[in-house]
Every structure is written in structure tokens, then in C-alpha cells.
PDB file of C-alpha atoms and ligand atoms in Angstrom:
ATOM      1  CA  MET Z   1     175.600 136.817 155.893  1.00 95.00           C
ATOM      2  CA  ARG Z   2     176.491 132.308 155.702  1.00 98.00           C
ATOM      3  CA  TYR Z   3     176.689 131.097 159.287  1.00 98.00           C
ATOM      4  CA  PHE Z   4     178.782 127.891 159.723  1.00 98.00           C
ATOM      5  CA  ILE Z   5     179.121 126.645 163.611  1.00 99.00           C
ATOM      6  CA  GLY Z   6     180.462 124.065 164.779  1.00 98.00           C
ATOM      7  CA  ASN Z   7     178.667 122.539 167.517  1.00 98.00           C
ATOM      8  CA  TRP Z   8     181.285 120.323 169.532  1.00 98.00           C
ATOM      9  CA  LYS Z   9     178.746 118.266 171.489  1.00 98.00           C
ATOM     10  CA  MET Z  10     181.414 116.480 174.997  1.00 98.00           C
ATOM     11  CA  PHE Z  11     184.830 116.771 172.948  1.00 98.00           C
ATOM     12  CA  GLY Z  12     187.606 118.666 174.164  1.00 98.00           C
ATOM     13  CA  VAL Z  13     190.340 119.593 176.242  1.00 98.00           C
ATOM     14  CA  PRO Z  14     192.355 122.815 176.980  1.00 98.00           C
ATOM     15  CA  ASN Z  15     194.716 121.293 173.987  1.00 98.00           C
ATOM     16  CA  SER Z  16     191.788 121.369 171.761  1.00 98.00           C
ATOM     17  CA  ILE Z  17     191.998 125.301 170.944  1.00 98.00           C
ATOM     18  CA  ASN Z  18     194.672 123.842 168.438  1.00 98.00           C
ATOM     19  CA  ILE Z  19     192.187 122.706 166.206  1.00 98.00           C
ATOM     20  CA  LEU Z  20     190.293 126.087 166.492  1.00 98.00           C
ATOM     21  CA  LYS Z  21     193.579 127.848 165.844  1.00 98.00           C
ATOM     22  CA  LYS Z  22     193.933 125.532 162.350  1.00 98.00           C
ATOM     23  CA  ILE Z  23     190.647 127.021 161.692  1.00 98.00           C
ATOM     24  CA  ASN Z  24     191.106 130.239 162.208  1.00 98.00           C
ATOM     25  CA  SER Z  25     193.909 131.057 160.274  1.00 98.00           C
ATOM     26  CA  PHE Z  26     192.585 129.980 156.560  1.00 98.00           C
ATOM     27  CA  TYR Z  27     189.610 131.651 157.983  1.00 98.00           C
ATOM     28  CA  SER Z  28     191.528 135.048 158.536  1.00 98.00           C
ATOM     29  CA  LYS Z  29     193.154 134.428 155.034  1.00 98.00           C
ATOM     30  CA  ASP Z  30     189.721 133.007 153.095  1.00 98.00           C
ATOM     31  CA  LYS Z  31     189.114 134.997 149.884  1.00 98.00           C
ATOM     32  CA  ASN Z  32     185.915 134.762 151.130  1.00 98.00           C
ATOM     33  CA  ARG Z  33     186.084 135.613 154.481  1.00 98.00           C
ATOM     34  CA  ASN Z  34     183.771 139.026 154.878  1.00 98.00           C
ATOM     35  CA  LYS Z  35     180.882 136.582 153.732  1.00 98.00           C
ATOM     36  CA  TYR Z  36     180.426 133.892 156.608  1.00 98.00           C
ATOM     37  CA  ARG Z  37     180.736 133.814 160.224  1.00 98.00           C
ATOM     38  CA  VAL Z  38     182.367 130.996 162.214  1.00 98.00           C
ATOM     39  CA  ILE Z  39     181.421 130.250 165.479  1.00 98.00           C
ATOM     40  CA  VAL Z  40     182.633 127.270 167.443  1.00 98.00           C
ATOM     41  CA  THR Z  41     180.603 125.934 170.702  1.00 99.00           C
ATOM     42  CA  PRO Z  42     182.473 124.110 172.752  1.00 98.00           C
ATOM     43  CA  PRO Z  43     181.321 122.504 176.402  1.00 98.00           C
ATOM     44  CA  TYR Z  44     180.758 124.816 179.046  1.00 98.00           C
ATOM     45  CA  THR Z  45     184.902 123.956 180.488  1.00 98.00           C
ATOM     46  CA  LEU Z  46     186.580 125.117 177.808  1.00 98.00           C
ATOM     47  CA  ILE Z  47     184.699 128.724 177.241  1.00 98.00           C
ATOM     48  CA  GLN Z  48     185.963 130.934 179.030  1.00 98.00           C
ATOM     49  CA  ALA Z  49     189.707 129.883 177.894  1.00 98.00           C
ATOM     50  CA  TYR Z  50     188.398 129.428 174.300  1.00 98.00           C
ATOM     51  CA  SER Z  51     186.554 133.190 173.943  1.00 98.00           C
ATOM     52  CA  ALA Z  52     189.839 134.992 175.690  1.00 98.00           C
ATOM     53  CA  TYR Z  53     192.852 133.407 173.591  1.00 98.00           C
ATOM     54  CA  PHE Z  54     189.924 133.901 170.074  1.00 98.00           C
ATOM     55  CA  LYS Z  55     189.084 137.946 171.226  1.00 98.00           C
ATOM     56  CA  GLY Z  56     190.011 140.416 168.841  1.00 97.00           C
ATOM     57  CA  LYS Z  57     190.111 136.999 166.531  1.00 98.00           C
ATOM     58  CA  LYS Z  58     188.441 135.764 164.034  1.00 97.00           C
ATOM     59  CA  ILE Z  59     186.454 132.936 165.400  1.00 98.00           C
ATOM     60  CA  THR Z  60     183.627 133.808 168.185  1.00 98.00           C
ATOM     61  CA  ILE Z  61     183.129 131.323 171.450  1.00 98.00           C
ATOM     62  CA  GLY Z  62     179.331 130.412 171.770  1.00 98.00           C
ATOM     63  CA  ALA Z  63     177.669 127.624 174.509  1.00 99.00           C
ATOM     64  CA  GLN Z  64     175.719 124.340 174.054  1.00 98.00           C
ATOM     65  CA  ASN Z  65     173.247 125.372 175.993  1.00 98.00           C
ATOM     66  CA  CYS Z  66     171.477 127.588 179.047  1.00 98.00           C
ATOM     67  CA  TYR Z  67     169.169 126.906 182.229  1.00 98.00           C
ATOM     68  CA  GLN Z  68     166.366 128.547 181.981  1.00 98.00           C
ATOM     69  CA  LYS Z  69     166.779 130.797 185.219  1.00 98.00           C
ATOM     70  CA  ASP Z  70     169.429 133.872 185.633  1.00 98.00           C
ATOM     71  CA  GLY Z  71     171.718 135.487 187.602  1.00 98.00           C
ATOM     72  CA  PHE Z  72     172.720 132.711 190.668  1.00 98.00           C
ATOM     73  CA  SER Z  73     170.603 129.841 192.678  1.00 98.00           C
ATOM     74  CA  SER Z  74     171.206 126.866 194.315  1.00 98.00           C
ATOM     75  CA  ASP Z  75     170.637 124.618 191.360  1.00 98.00           C
ATOM     76  CA  THR Z  76     172.866 121.822 191.312  1.00 98.00           C
ATOM     77  CA  ALA Z  77     175.597 122.032 187.928  1.00 97.00           C
ATOM     78  CA  ALA Z  78     173.416 124.671 186.680  1.00 98.00           C
ATOM     79  CA  VAL Z  79     175.040 127.539 184.352  1.00 98.00           C
ATOM     80  CA  SER Z  80     172.832 130.146 183.748  1.00 98.00           C
ATOM     81  CA  PRO Z  81     172.998 132.802 180.770  1.00 98.00           C
ATOM     82  CA  TYR Z  82     174.813 136.026 182.897  1.00 98.00           C
ATOM     83  CA  MET Z  83     177.256 132.711 183.447  1.00 98.00           C
ATOM     84  CA  ILE Z  84     178.204 132.376 180.269  1.00 98.00           C
ATOM     85  CA  LYS Z  85     178.059 135.911 178.840  1.00 98.00           C
ATOM     86  CA  SER Z  86     180.462 136.845 181.717  1.00 98.00           C
ATOM     87  CA  VAL Z  87     183.416 134.487 180.565  1.00 98.00           C
ATOM     88  CA  GLY Z  88     183.238 135.946 177.040  1.00 98.00           C
ATOM     89  CA  ALA Z  89     180.276 133.573 175.477  1.00 98.00           C
ATOM     90  CA  GLU Z  90     178.769 135.968 172.443  1.00 98.00           C
ATOM     91  CA  TYR Z  91     176.153 133.104 171.542  1.00 98.00           C
ATOM     92  CA  THR Z  92     174.321 130.577 172.803  1.00 98.00           C
ATOM     93  CA  LEU Z  93     172.114 127.061 171.235  1.00 98.00           C
ATOM     94  CA  VAL Z  94     169.009 126.051 172.794  1.00 98.00           C
ATOM     95  CA  GLY Z  95     166.834 123.499 172.050  1.00 98.00           C
ATOM     96  CA  HIS Z  96     169.765 121.315 170.391  1.00 98.00           C
ATOM     97  CA  SER Z  97     167.673 117.474 170.159  1.00 98.00           C
ATOM     98  CA  ASP Z  98     170.310 116.135 172.718  1.00 98.00           C
ATOM     99  CA  ASN Z  99     169.337 117.837 175.221  1.00 98.00           C
ATOM    100  CA  ARG Z 100     164.813 118.076 173.885  1.00 98.00           C
ATOM    101  CA  SER Z 101     165.478 114.988 173.799  1.00 97.00           C
ATOM    102  CA  GLU Z 102     166.147 115.095 177.724  1.00 97.00           C
ATOM    103  CA  GLY Z 103     163.482 116.662 178.525  1.00 97.00           C
ATOM    104  CA  GLU Z 104     163.313 120.524 177.441  1.00 98.00           C
ATOM    105  CA  THR Z 105     159.729 121.965 177.470  1.00 97.00           C
ATOM    106  CA  ASP Z 106     158.742 124.437 175.188  1.00 96.00           C
ATOM    107  CA  PHE Z 107     157.993 126.549 178.854  1.00 97.00           C
ATOM    108  CA  MET Z 108     162.099 125.525 179.318  1.00 98.00           C
ATOM    109  CA  LEU Z 109     163.249 126.270 175.841  1.00 98.00           C
ATOM    110  CA  ARG Z 110     160.655 130.306 176.369  1.00 97.00           C
ATOM    111  CA  ASN Z 111     162.689 130.761 179.437  1.00 98.00           C
ATOM    112  CA  LYS Z 112     165.922 129.865 177.706  1.00 98.00           C
ATOM    113  CA  VAL Z 113     165.317 131.958 175.071  1.00 98.00           C
ATOM    114  CA  SER Z 114     163.792 135.414 176.690  1.00 97.00           C
ATOM    115  CA  LEU Z 115     166.800 135.124 179.301  1.00 98.00           C
ATOM    116  CA  ALA Z 116     170.180 134.317 176.642  1.00 98.00           C
ATOM    117  CA  LEU Z 117     168.878 137.283 174.924  1.00 97.00           C
ATOM    118  CA  LYS Z 118     168.414 139.686 177.975  1.00 97.00           C
ATOM    119  CA  ASN Z 119     172.632 138.920 178.383  1.00 98.00           C
ATOM    120  CA  ASN Z 120     173.256 139.930 174.793  1.00 98.00           C
ATOM    121  CA  LEU Z 121     173.319 136.418 173.565  1.00 98.00           C
ATOM    122  CA  THR Z 122     172.779 135.541 170.114  1.00 98.00           C
ATOM    123  CA  VAL Z 123     170.692 132.353 170.829  1.00 98.00           C
ATOM    124  CA  VAL Z 124     170.634 129.411 167.712  1.00 98.00           C
ATOM    125  CA  TYR Z 125     167.517 128.293 168.167  1.00 98.00           C
ATOM    126  CA  CYS Z 126     167.760 124.530 167.100  1.00 98.00           C
ATOM    127  CA  ILE Z 127     164.560 122.545 165.687  1.00 98.00           C
ATOM    128  CA  GLY Z 128     163.666 119.744 164.289  1.00 98.00           C
ATOM    129  CA  GLU Z 129     161.357 116.517 163.259  1.00 98.00           C
ATOM    130  CA  SER Z 130     162.133 112.936 164.247  1.00 97.00           C
ATOM    131  CA  LYS Z 131     162.209 110.482 162.296  1.00 97.00           C
ATOM    132  CA  SER Z 132     158.670 108.675 162.627  1.00 98.00           C
ATOM    133  CA  GLU Z 133     157.361 112.221 162.611  1.00 98.00           C
ATOM    134  CA  LYS Z 134     158.578 112.635 159.465  1.00 97.00           C
ATOM    135  CA  LYS Z 135     156.854 109.169 158.774  1.00 97.00           C
ATOM    136  CA  ASN Z 136     154.071 110.170 159.590  1.00 98.00           C
ATOM    137  CA  LYS Z 137     153.623 113.728 157.502  1.00 98.00           C
ATOM    138  CA  ARG Z 138     154.193 115.779 160.380  1.00 98.00           C
ATOM    139  CA  THR Z 139     156.927 117.390 159.555  1.00 98.00           C
ATOM    140  CA  PHE Z 140     155.592 120.926 159.142  1.00 98.00           C
ATOM    141  CA  SER Z 141     153.050 121.009 162.112  1.00 98.00           C
ATOM    142  CA  VAL Z 142     155.582 119.738 164.518  1.00 98.00           C
ATOM    143  CA  LEU Z 143     158.213 122.739 163.684  1.00 98.00           C
ATOM    144  CA  LYS Z 144     155.419 124.967 163.652  1.00 98.00           C
ATOM    145  CA  ARG Z 145     154.604 123.706 167.267  1.00 98.00           C
ATOM    146  CA  GLN Z 146     158.598 124.886 168.412  1.00 98.00           C
ATOM    147  CA  LEU Z 147     158.233 127.646 166.666  1.00 98.00           C
ATOM    148  CA  LYS Z 148     155.654 129.258 167.566  1.00 97.00           C
ATOM    149  CA  LYS Z 149     155.514 128.240 171.245  1.00 97.00           C
ATOM    150  CA  VAL Z 150     158.894 129.260 172.014  1.00 98.00           C
ATOM    151  CA  LEU Z 151     159.064 132.173 169.129  1.00 97.00           C
ATOM    152  CA  ASP Z 152     157.337 135.580 169.558  1.00 92.00           C
ATOM    153  CA  LYS Z 153     157.458 139.015 168.316  1.00 90.00           C
ATOM    154  CA  LYS Z 154     158.715 141.209 171.199  1.00 90.00           C
ATOM    155  CA  ILE Z 155     162.511 138.902 170.840  1.00 89.00           C
ATOM    156  CA  LYS Z 156     164.589 141.192 169.212  1.00 85.00           C
ATOM    157  CA  LYS Z 157     164.980 138.889 165.726  1.00 85.00           C
ATOM    158  CA  ASN Z 158     168.706 140.894 164.761  1.00 89.00           C
ATOM    159  CA  LYS Z 159     169.765 138.201 168.172  1.00 96.00           C
ATOM    160  CA  ILE Z 160     167.875 134.688 167.014  1.00 98.00           C
ATOM    161  CA  ILE Z 161     169.354 132.824 164.628  1.00 98.00           C
ATOM    162  CA  VAL Z 162     167.512 129.168 163.888  1.00 98.00           C
ATOM    163  CA  ALA Z 163     168.925 126.366 162.492  1.00 98.00           C
ATOM    164  CA  TYR Z 164     167.015 123.264 161.029  1.00 98.00           C
ATOM    165  CA  GLU Z 165     168.314 119.646 162.367  1.00 98.00           C
ATOM    166  CA  PRO Z 166     166.414 116.451 161.421  1.00 98.00           C
ATOM    167  CA  VAL Z 167     166.820 114.397 163.898  1.00 98.00           C
ATOM    168  CA  TRP Z 168     167.247 111.319 161.258  1.00 98.00           C
ATOM    169  CA  SER Z 169     169.877 113.590 159.936  1.00 98.00           C
ATOM    170  CA  ILE Z 170     172.415 114.233 163.075  1.00 97.00           C
ATOM    171  CA  GLY Z 171     175.388 111.795 162.888  1.00 97.00           C
ATOM    172  CA  SER Z 172     173.537 109.713 160.977  1.00 97.00           C
ATOM    173  CA  GLY Z 173     175.259 110.511 157.457  1.00 96.00           C
ATOM    174  CA  LYS Z 174     171.549 110.884 156.535  1.00 97.00           C
ATOM    175  CA  ILE Z 175     170.599 114.369 154.825  1.00 97.00           C
ATOM    176  CA  PRO Z 176     167.183 114.890 153.512  1.00 97.00           C
ATOM    177  CA  THR Z 177     166.703 115.581 149.272  1.00 96.00           C
ATOM    178  CA  SER Z 178     167.606 118.846 148.038  1.00 96.00           C
ATOM    179  CA  ASP Z 179     163.618 119.373 147.164  1.00 96.00           C
ATOM    180  CA  ASP Z 180     162.601 118.406 150.472  1.00 97.00           C
ATOM    181  CA  LEU Z 181     165.412 120.638 152.663  1.00 97.00           C
ATOM    182  CA  LYS Z 182     164.036 123.732 150.242  1.00 97.00           C
ATOM    183  CA  LYS Z 183     160.752 123.521 150.715  1.00 98.00           C
ATOM    184  CA  THR Z 184     160.867 123.088 154.230  1.00 98.00           C
ATOM    185  CA  THR Z 185     163.535 125.762 154.860  1.00 98.00           C
ATOM    186  CA  LEU Z 186     160.828 127.738 152.610  1.00 98.00           C
ATOM    187  CA  TYR Z 187     158.399 126.695 155.152  1.00 98.00           C
ATOM    188  CA  ILE Z 188     160.482 127.514 158.557  1.00 98.00           C
ATOM    189  CA  LYS Z 189     161.091 131.115 156.503  1.00 98.00           C
ATOM    190  CA  LYS Z 190     157.370 131.969 156.652  1.00 98.00           C
ATOM    191  CA  ILE Z 191     156.569 130.352 159.807  1.00 98.00           C
ATOM    192  CA  LEU Z 192     158.851 133.367 161.332  1.00 97.00           C
ATOM    193  CA  ARG Z 193     158.411 135.996 158.934  1.00 96.00           C
ATOM    194  CA  GLY Z 194     154.527 135.299 160.373  1.00 96.00           C
ATOM    195  CA  ILE Z 195     155.884 135.908 164.180  1.00 96.00           C
ATOM    196  CA  PHE Z 196     158.366 138.800 163.016  1.00 94.00           C
ATOM    197  CA  LYS Z 197     156.124 140.911 161.131  1.00 89.00           C
ATOM    198  CA  GLY Z 198     157.596 140.743 157.436  1.00 88.00           C
ATOM    199  CA  LYS Z 199     160.989 139.463 158.260  1.00 91.00           C
ATOM    200  CA  SER Z 200     162.303 136.366 158.747  1.00 95.00           C
ATOM    201  CA  PRO Z 201     165.902 135.408 161.198  1.00 97.00           C
ATOM    202  CA  ALA Z 202     168.539 133.578 159.421  1.00 97.00           C
ATOM    203  CA  VAL Z 203     167.960 130.262 159.402  1.00 98.00           C
ATOM    204  CA  LEU Z 204     170.935 127.766 159.446  1.00 98.00           C
ATOM    205  CA  TYR Z 205     171.042 123.715 158.427  1.00 98.00           C
ATOM    206  CA  GLY Z 206     172.251 121.193 160.672  1.00 98.00           C
ATOM    207  CA  GLY Z 207     172.946 117.283 160.578  1.00 98.00           C
ATOM    208  CA  SER Z 208     175.555 115.278 159.098  1.00 98.00           C
ATOM    209  CA  VAL Z 209     177.015 118.573 157.125  1.00 98.00           C
ATOM    210  CA  ASN Z 210     180.439 117.262 155.660  1.00 97.00           C
ATOM    211  CA  GLY Z 211     182.694 118.517 152.701  1.00 95.00           C
ATOM    212  CA  GLU Z 212     181.044 115.899 150.346  1.00 95.00           C
ATOM    213  CA  ASN Z 213     177.579 117.472 150.709  1.00 95.00           C
ATOM    214  CA  SER Z 214     177.767 120.944 151.844  1.00 94.00           C
ATOM    215  CA  ALA Z 215     178.324 122.215 148.067  1.00 91.00           C
ATOM    216  CA  LEU Z 216     175.082 120.387 147.217  1.00 91.00           C
ATOM    217  CA  PHE Z 217     173.432 123.250 150.017  1.00 93.00           C
ATOM    218  CA  LYS Z 218     174.715 126.350 147.897  1.00 92.00           C
ATOM    219  CA  LYS Z 219     171.945 125.103 145.350  1.00 92.00           C
ATOM    220  CA  ILE Z 220     169.318 125.808 148.108  1.00 95.00           C
ATOM    221  CA  LYS Z 221     170.087 130.060 148.182  1.00 95.00           C
ATOM    222  CA  GLU Z 222     167.097 130.079 150.987  1.00 96.00           C
ATOM    223  CA  ILE Z 223     169.715 128.405 153.557  1.00 97.00           C
ATOM    224  CA  ASP Z 224     171.964 130.940 155.769  1.00 98.00           C
ATOM    225  CA  GLY Z 225     174.863 128.508 156.848  1.00 98.00           C
ATOM    226  CA  PHE Z 226     175.632 125.175 158.447  1.00 98.00           C
ATOM    227  CA  LEU Z 227     174.886 123.793 162.596  1.00 98.00           C
ATOM    228  CA  ILE Z 228     178.060 121.155 162.049  1.00 98.00           C
ATOM    229  CA  GLY Z 229     178.476 118.286 164.719  1.00 98.00           C
ATOM    230  CA  GLY Z 230     180.722 115.819 163.836  1.00 98.00           C
ATOM    231  CA  ALA Z 231     182.886 117.589 161.265  1.00 98.00           C
ATOM    232  CA  SER Z 232     183.338 120.674 163.370  1.00 98.00           C
ATOM    233  CA  LYS Z 233     186.303 117.902 165.872  1.00 98.00           C
ATOM    234  CA  SER Z 234     188.284 118.088 162.332  1.00 98.00           C
ATOM    235  CA  SER Z 235     189.683 121.444 161.688  1.00 98.00           C
ATOM    236  CA  LYS Z 236     190.579 120.041 157.943  1.00 98.00           C
ATOM    237  CA  LYS Z 237     187.097 119.072 157.715  1.00 98.00           C
ATOM    238  CA  PHE Z 238     185.590 121.835 158.993  1.00 98.00           C
ATOM    239  CA  ILE Z 239     187.959 124.172 156.922  1.00 98.00           C
ATOM    240  CA  ASP Z 240     186.307 121.602 153.490  1.00 98.00           C
ATOM    241  CA  ILE Z 241     182.926 121.998 154.281  1.00 98.00           C
ATOM    242  CA  ILE Z 242     183.712 126.160 153.911  1.00 98.00           C
ATOM    243  CA  LYS Z 243     185.865 125.713 150.336  1.00 97.00           C
ATOM    244  CA  ASN Z 244     183.431 123.431 149.148  1.00 97.00           C
ATOM    245  CA  TYR Z 245     180.658 125.931 149.627  1.00 97.00           C
ATOM    246  CA  TYR Z 246     182.444 128.196 148.019  1.00 96.00           C
ATOM    247  CA  ARG Z 247     183.782 126.700 145.017  1.00 92.00           C
TER     248      ARG Z 247
HETATM  249  P1  PGA L 301     176.101 116.247 163.081  1.00 79.05           P
HETATM  250  O1  PGA L 301     175.961 117.226 164.411  1.00 79.05           O
HETATM  251  O2  PGA L 301     177.106 117.150 162.662  1.00 79.05           O
HETATM  252  O3  PGA L 301     177.282 115.331 163.961  1.00 79.05           O
HETATM  253  O4  PGA L 301     175.063 115.587 162.687  1.00 79.05           O
HETATM  254  C1  PGA L 301     174.668 118.413 163.929  1.00 79.05           C
HETATM  255  C2  PGA L 301     174.208 118.516 165.258  1.00 79.05           C
HETATM  256  O5  PGA L 301     173.740 118.216 166.173  1.00 79.05           O
HETATM  257  O6  PGA L 301     174.614 119.554 165.941  1.00 79.05           O
END
């Protein structure tokens, strides 16, 4: 199974659902539709309406993050995994570099992952090295730490997806070389097999994925799909990524 996950970030108002309606209509008729899933993570403000609309249809709705405490609390502006689940989300991203850079710690990320899973949300756990970490040849050690400090064998691995997003690639138009990406994906899967006793969860790539480069990634069989930012805000661009991947 492949995954095409659209991360809208700070984008969208109620009317923006029209973008997803177009993607859904392509997806419903696509001859390859049984080979992949489409998940979109709009901002919190739109989760309830979009989940209600797409219930029983092809697209699945998720959240972009969740708070590190569950239920209700007195933390202003926080949204718990329980609250996200209650409005119909089925997935949540955790550990996106935008949020890590605002101070998410491994401890917070562990709590987010375990509370999201407790609420039966599938977690898309994001990892990735920064530009300077790459330059200093620390990519593998950074990824290993991000995986091992947050995931452990007690977690239900079929409810975890890992998204590898090099920070220097997000929104920059730069992508890793095929060779590097293949090596890194294999390395991530090796660490994950170690954590989960033999079988790795799906590993996606994210960072400047578009309709022009999605076909290149197809050659790397180890990549189970994509986390797509910028290009997920346009139905045409998002559909092109899928079309060109399967062409
Ligand atoms: P991008 O973002 O596709 O715009 O590079 C990816 C992400 O941040 O998830």
C-alpha cells in the first residue's frame, strides 16, 4: 500500500473543501485507486466539517499535530488527541519539523505518539536532519535518535507511519539524490525493524514532492509514499503527483 498524504499547514477556509472534492473525484475513478490511500491534514478549524463530508468517501482526514496531554485540560489553545478523534480525524502528524523547531522535545513527542495511538489515531511520525546535520555527516545518527527516543516496541506498528523529511528539503525545491534517499530509507527501515522486532512500518518521503519529481521516487521501491506540503493545496498538482507516480 502506498500513501499520498497532503499537509495543508496554515492554509484553508471552509470553501477550500472544493480542492479536496476534485481530488476525491479523481481518486474514486482512478484505475490504480486500490494501490494507495489519500489522507489530507487540514488545520484544526476544518477537521470536523471535512471529516463529516468525506465520511464514507475515499479521502481520509487527519490532524497536523496534537497536544501531549489527553482529554481536557487548562492549556490554552491546546487540542488533545481525544478532541481530534472526536471530530472525525483518523490520522495525525507528530513531530513535523515546523513544530520541532518551536520546541517539541522527545518527551513531548513520546506522549503525543502514545496518546494519539490510545485514541486509535494512526500516527505519521516525522523525522529528518537539518542542513547543518547533513553537512556534518550526522544524518544517520540524528534519524536513529529521533526514532529510538520516541518509538518503542510496545507501540502498535500497524498504526505508525514514518515520514522522512529532510528539513533542508521542505519547501525549498531541493530533493535528495536517488542514491542518498535509497540509502537513508533503507537505514530508517533497518532501525525500525530493530525497534519493532522484524517488520518495519511504512516509510514515506516528504520535502518538495511535486508532479515532476514523483516519477523519480518510483524507482526507489523502499519508499511507501509521500508527505506533500505545497503541492497538496492545488488539486491539479496533487493529482499530477499520483498520475505521474503510476504512469
Ligand atoms: P513541501 O512540505 O512539500 O512544501 O516541501 C512538506 C512538508 O512539510 O510536509
